[in-house]
């Protein structure tokens, strides 16, 4: 069943885009599609795929691993080096050897975001990255995005309900909401 | 016009719909002839006595149990390769029919086993592989039922059907290796000398034709049901989408 | 019609099988009817 | 792939991770059977190879739902799937981790448990070889089943239902080899067949697993 | 309590809920044993009562982790615990729902599966009575074990490990009653003991379960 | 290990309190303690317990139940009537018969919050209730709290990082952060 139609954007290196729209408009769906986790009903996605790193509502944190082990694992899996400063960057230095299961909601979120700095992907797809973060951590994350990621030629697509303080172009998805007679979807054949 | 045009649900329904009642009645008639003939107008066999009459239900259902799985395998392949919804739904529709056929073969066999072998159940290879087939049907149906998204369900059950078929053949050999059986050999094959006498053979053939027709009728009917159920889902979904956007 | 020694077996086998077949047919037809009715209702409401 | 394997092994070894529990389950089934069947040594010896194989199979089965479900629930699975690693490799790594954490300990523990069931001494090597050849196939088949049911909330028992018929050939050849060994009969044929099944599974099932994962991820 | 019971039953009956799957598992264990042990009817008949009881026990066991874990994972459990319902009642409702969805179907299916294992006809009523008396105790004990392990991520196998020793008395008396029935010996004593265990569990275990829940919730 | 020390507040009917503080300061811990889900290391909680309804980071949603069934269940369990207008209030009317597993993040959150309106508890303990909600839904929830809950004599304690637009007294937990050598905890006996 189509959720959004006619959405189209193209980002050059160093550019970011903020997705906005009411609950249930289809931000998560769009990000997952761009990440290649579900096929689009129609249209094409170019250039993402192998270059994209996706951060979902859930953080994929294993309670049994420590913070340091978690980040090391993702670095290994993506065949990247673990950057020295990632613990400072996401304010995790004190929590380095804490098992991830005992983190508070916001601390866990910071760990989930730190993963993105570790895997070294150029295209970051962020689904409400600042949920549960306090104001200070939000600022910190915004400056990470601006100075570390975008400044180095990365691309970011961010779905969010709150203002991150980044001056990025905003795409409001409301006008693209699929009309009732929109084509597409596996059930289409039965109409 | 290509045969694939029948993969359109509407076209499939329009084409098959008129056939279903006829097939139903035809299969009922053929089955009635075969079964009445078999039950009332056949002699007793020397080794089996009157218990041979069970064969008129046992063998056709056993054949259809296997054929239903084969049909599901073909339909699954068509779905995986060409992604025609009707074919996935036909596989789904055939599974419960195959399950019941397997059950009938098992139950009649078990009842027959009591006087012939002195036991309800023996771990004979043919019996055992039918039991495994029964489990495959159960798992397949349960997987269909457990997955909410119909397309994902079609994909996953098709993969299961493929892998399951390979393992079903494997277990057939394994089971043969494991135990030498009590069961009748395939004396129905036409090229063998020890063919059953025509008095049994002809009504049995009629019954088999009846089972084939009944299977066809049921699968067409049930495929139609599945198509309509999907259509309900599609209409509801469209209605939900068309509800006014919140102010 | 004399089934002799095997009357119980033959009759129960036939009984169970025919009952299973009848149940399968009945269940399929009933489900088809229901789905048809439901589809008609849905088509009327949302068609 | 190495990273994934070490992570899965590490997770298994940590508290609550399940390493050793498959083994404990194996032990407990073997211990329960005499309570159910009665303590007579000759009967126990007769059924020992079969029971050990069935217990190994159940122990493997019970740990199957951990393979993907945990990663699915906490959202790791999409992240793993977008990593620079083919899904087939992911499937293979998961099966390997499962085997190291459940199959291998069972092989090691089997001699001990055989003693509990009065398994004759000459049967022991055959039992061990058959388990060593058969359990990798169990892990591979189980990974496939787990991939089929991963989207479903706690599809644990559905998983059992789907996987058990697939386990039948492995069980038959494995138990047959152990049984023949116990009776002093030649057991090469079933062992060869068992090895064949294992190789076939390793060659083909990762593709089916990856296909299933692609569907469950979307 | 009614609301909770109907919710749990409804969840069990829904797609992916697991109703009938415990039964399927029971069926499958019973089917596997002959593959392992071999097809000889006399041996199968001899071990049938014991195997049926062990299989029933394992089927109950496998569905235990659903009792609380699902509610724990999605955060329902603290909400249930703060509802105006004593925790003891919650425990009882959970055990009852578990029995209706797993124990009861096993009792109903046991005669059919007895046939597969060549269980002698005269043993059937005894098997049924012993299962009917014993399975509620299995559910009650299992609920207690589930409450103990609910905080632990996927404590499924740990749960088995904790619960199985507690199951031993039930298994011994249950299988003994069925075995005596099969051999035509008097089976009243084990049945009485079984009934006693069941009543004791129903009277006392909900308190232990509630206590365990209070700890695991904090 | 103690997280917070010396926190103390008392609320009369109709009063609300907003808890603030950086990630990991102990908001969740405090709310769980007040809800009676974990015992305080020292000090006392009065008057909550049986009267409290707690909404955690997780929503307790069963994917297999529909939205309407979920709310009906909670109403039954708390022996309350299902209020007629709860679906409108939380903008769930369209989603009434959708199975809860297919809701988007924000829709699920709305369902989790609607539960609070159903169970009819006087003391609501809300842990970041507006996570994932869009601006419109946040406003709607704030007005529910103000006009339906507090106006009828209810009490609310709300941990949040973003401003809800409610003019409630705010308690910043930062000063109460327990020192590293603070007393308390079960390990105490071994020191
Ligand atoms: C549950 C048990 C049984 C199952 C699953 C079963 C299965 C089958 C199957 C699959 C066939 C068709 C095979 C073919 O045509 O090649 C068949 C045929 C047949 N079965 Fe059974 N069977 C069972 C028990 C029995 C018993 C107990 C008897 C009687 C002693 C019996 C007698 C026959 C006969 C006479 C045929 C026809 C064989 C022929 O002429 O080809 N079956 N059965
Ligand atoms: N399996 C499904 N069946 C029907 N509708 C679905 C399904 N999954 C998602 N939806 C609907 O698709 C729409 C888009 O969902 P999506 O998760 O993309 O929203 P979102 O923009 O991320 O919302 P939020 O801000 O609340 O996270 C929602 O209305 C949701 O209810
Ligand atoms: N089991 C534990 N062992 C050690 N520290 C823990 C444990 N559980 C929680 N903590 C710590 O206790 C502190 C308080 O956690 P709490 O979840 O109450 O924070 P919070 O204020 O809710 O934060 P957030 O805004 O991120 O949700 C955190 O620093 C957390 O890391
Ligand atoms: Mg979303
Ligand atoms: Mg918190």
mmCIF file of N, CA and C in Angstrom, chain A residues 50 79, chain D residues 1 4 80-93 206-207 210 213-214:
data_model
loop_
_atom_site.group_PDB
_atom_site.id
_atom_site.type_symbol
_atom_site.label_atom_id
_atom_site.label_comp_id
_atom_site.label_asym_id
_atom_site.label_seq_id
_atom_site.Cartn_x
_atom_site.Cartn_y
_atom_site.Cartn_z
ATOM 1 N N UNK A 50 24.868 0.651 -0.687
ATOM 2 C CA UNK A 50 26.124 0.302 -0.029
ATOM 3 C C UNK A 50 26.769 1.457 0.729
ATOM 4 N N UNK A 79 34.583 -2.987 8.684
ATOM 5 C CA UNK A 79 35.997 -2.932 8.358
ATOM 6 C C UNK A 79 36.538 -1.504 8.468
ATOM 7 N N UNK D 1 32.894 -11.012 8.617
ATOM 8 C CA UNK D 1 32.295 -12.271 9.100
ATOM 9 C C UNK D 1 32.936 -12.709 10.416
ATOM 10 N N UNK D 4 31.434 -10.760 13.246
ATOM 11 C CA UNK D 4 30.102 -11.222 13.603
ATOM 12 C C UNK D 4 30.169 -12.495 14.422
ATOM 13 N N UNK D 80 22.772 -5.013 10.551
ATOM 14 C CA UNK D 80 23.658 -6.070 10.074
ATOM 15 C C UNK D 80 23.463 -6.291 8.583
ATOM 16 N N UNK D 81 22.210 -6.196 8.152
ATOM 17 C CA UNK D 81 21.917 -6.484 6.749
ATOM 18 C C UNK D 81 22.486 -5.418 5.829
ATOM 19 N N UNK D 82 22.632 -4.192 6.328
ATOM 20 C CA UNK D 82 23.198 -3.151 5.468
ATOM 21 C C UNK D 82 24.715 -3.069 5.612
ATOM 22 N N UNK D 83 25.292 -3.958 6.405
ATOM 23 C CA UNK D 83 26.757 -3.976 6.541
ATOM 24 C C UNK D 83 27.378 -4.528 5.260
ATOM 25 N N UNK D 84 28.662 -4.235 5.035
ATOM 26 C CA UNK D 84 29.299 -4.727 3.804
ATOM 27 C C UNK D 84 29.618 -6.208 3.909
ATOM 28 N N UNK D 85 28.593 -7.029 3.943
ATOM 29 C CA UNK D 85 28.743 -8.472 4.122
ATOM 30 C C UNK D 85 27.532 -9.081 3.438
ATOM 31 N N UNK D 86 27.739 -9.984 2.478
ATOM 32 C CA UNK D 86 26.568 -10.569 1.819
ATOM 33 C C UNK D 86 25.691 -11.285 2.838
ATOM 34 N N UNK D 87 24.400 -11.260 2.604
ATOM 35 C CA UNK D 87 23.485 -11.921 3.538
ATOM 36 C C UNK D 87 23.786 -13.407 3.646
ATOM 37 N N UNK D 88 24.278 -14.012 2.577
ATOM 38 C CA UNK D 88 24.616 -15.435 2.634
ATOM 39 C C UNK D 88 25.705 -15.678 3.680
ATOM 40 N N UNK D 89 26.662 -14.744 3.722
ATOM 41 C CA UNK D 89 27.729 -14.863 4.700
ATOM 42 C C UNK D 89 27.183 -14.690 6.111
ATOM 43 N N UNK D 90 26.298 -13.726 6.254
ATOM 44 C CA UNK D 90 25.647 -13.527 7.551
ATOM 45 C C UNK D 90 24.983 -14.828 7.999
ATOM 46 N N UNK D 91 24.272 -15.462 7.062
ATOM 47 C CA UNK D 91 23.595 -16.714 7.396
ATOM 48 C C UNK D 91 24.603 -17.776 7.834
ATOM 49 N N UNK D 92 25.691 -17.863 7.093
ATOM 50 C CA UNK D 92 26.697 -18.866 7.416
ATOM 51 C C UNK D 92 27.335 -18.573 8.770
ATOM 52 N N UNK D 93 27.642 -17.299 9.028
ATOM 53 C CA UNK D 93 28.261 -16.940 10.301
ATOM 54 C C UNK D 93 27.322 -17.264 11.454
ATOM 55 N N UNK D 206 22.463 -21.666 2.877
ATOM 56 C CA UNK D 206 22.681 -20.227 3.101
ATOM 57 C C UNK D 206 21.962 -19.352 2.082
ATOM 58 N N UNK D 207 21.808 -19.832 0.859
ATOM 59 C CA UNK D 207 21.096 -19.019 -0.129
ATOM 60 C C UNK D 207 19.614 -18.917 0.218
ATOM 61 N N UNK D 210 19.314 -16.582 3.141
ATOM 62 C CA UNK D 210 19.447 -15.181 2.761
ATOM 63 C C UNK D 210 18.179 -14.696 2.069
ATOM 64 N N UNK D 213 15.665 -14.038 4.699
ATOM 65 C CA UNK D 213 15.993 -12.827 5.452
ATOM 66 C C UNK D 213 15.610 -11.584 4.661
ATOM 67 N N UNK D 214 15.870 -11.612 3.362
ATOM 68 C CA UNK D 214 15.525 -10.454 2.547
ATOM 69 C C UNK D 214 14.036 -10.153 2.668
#
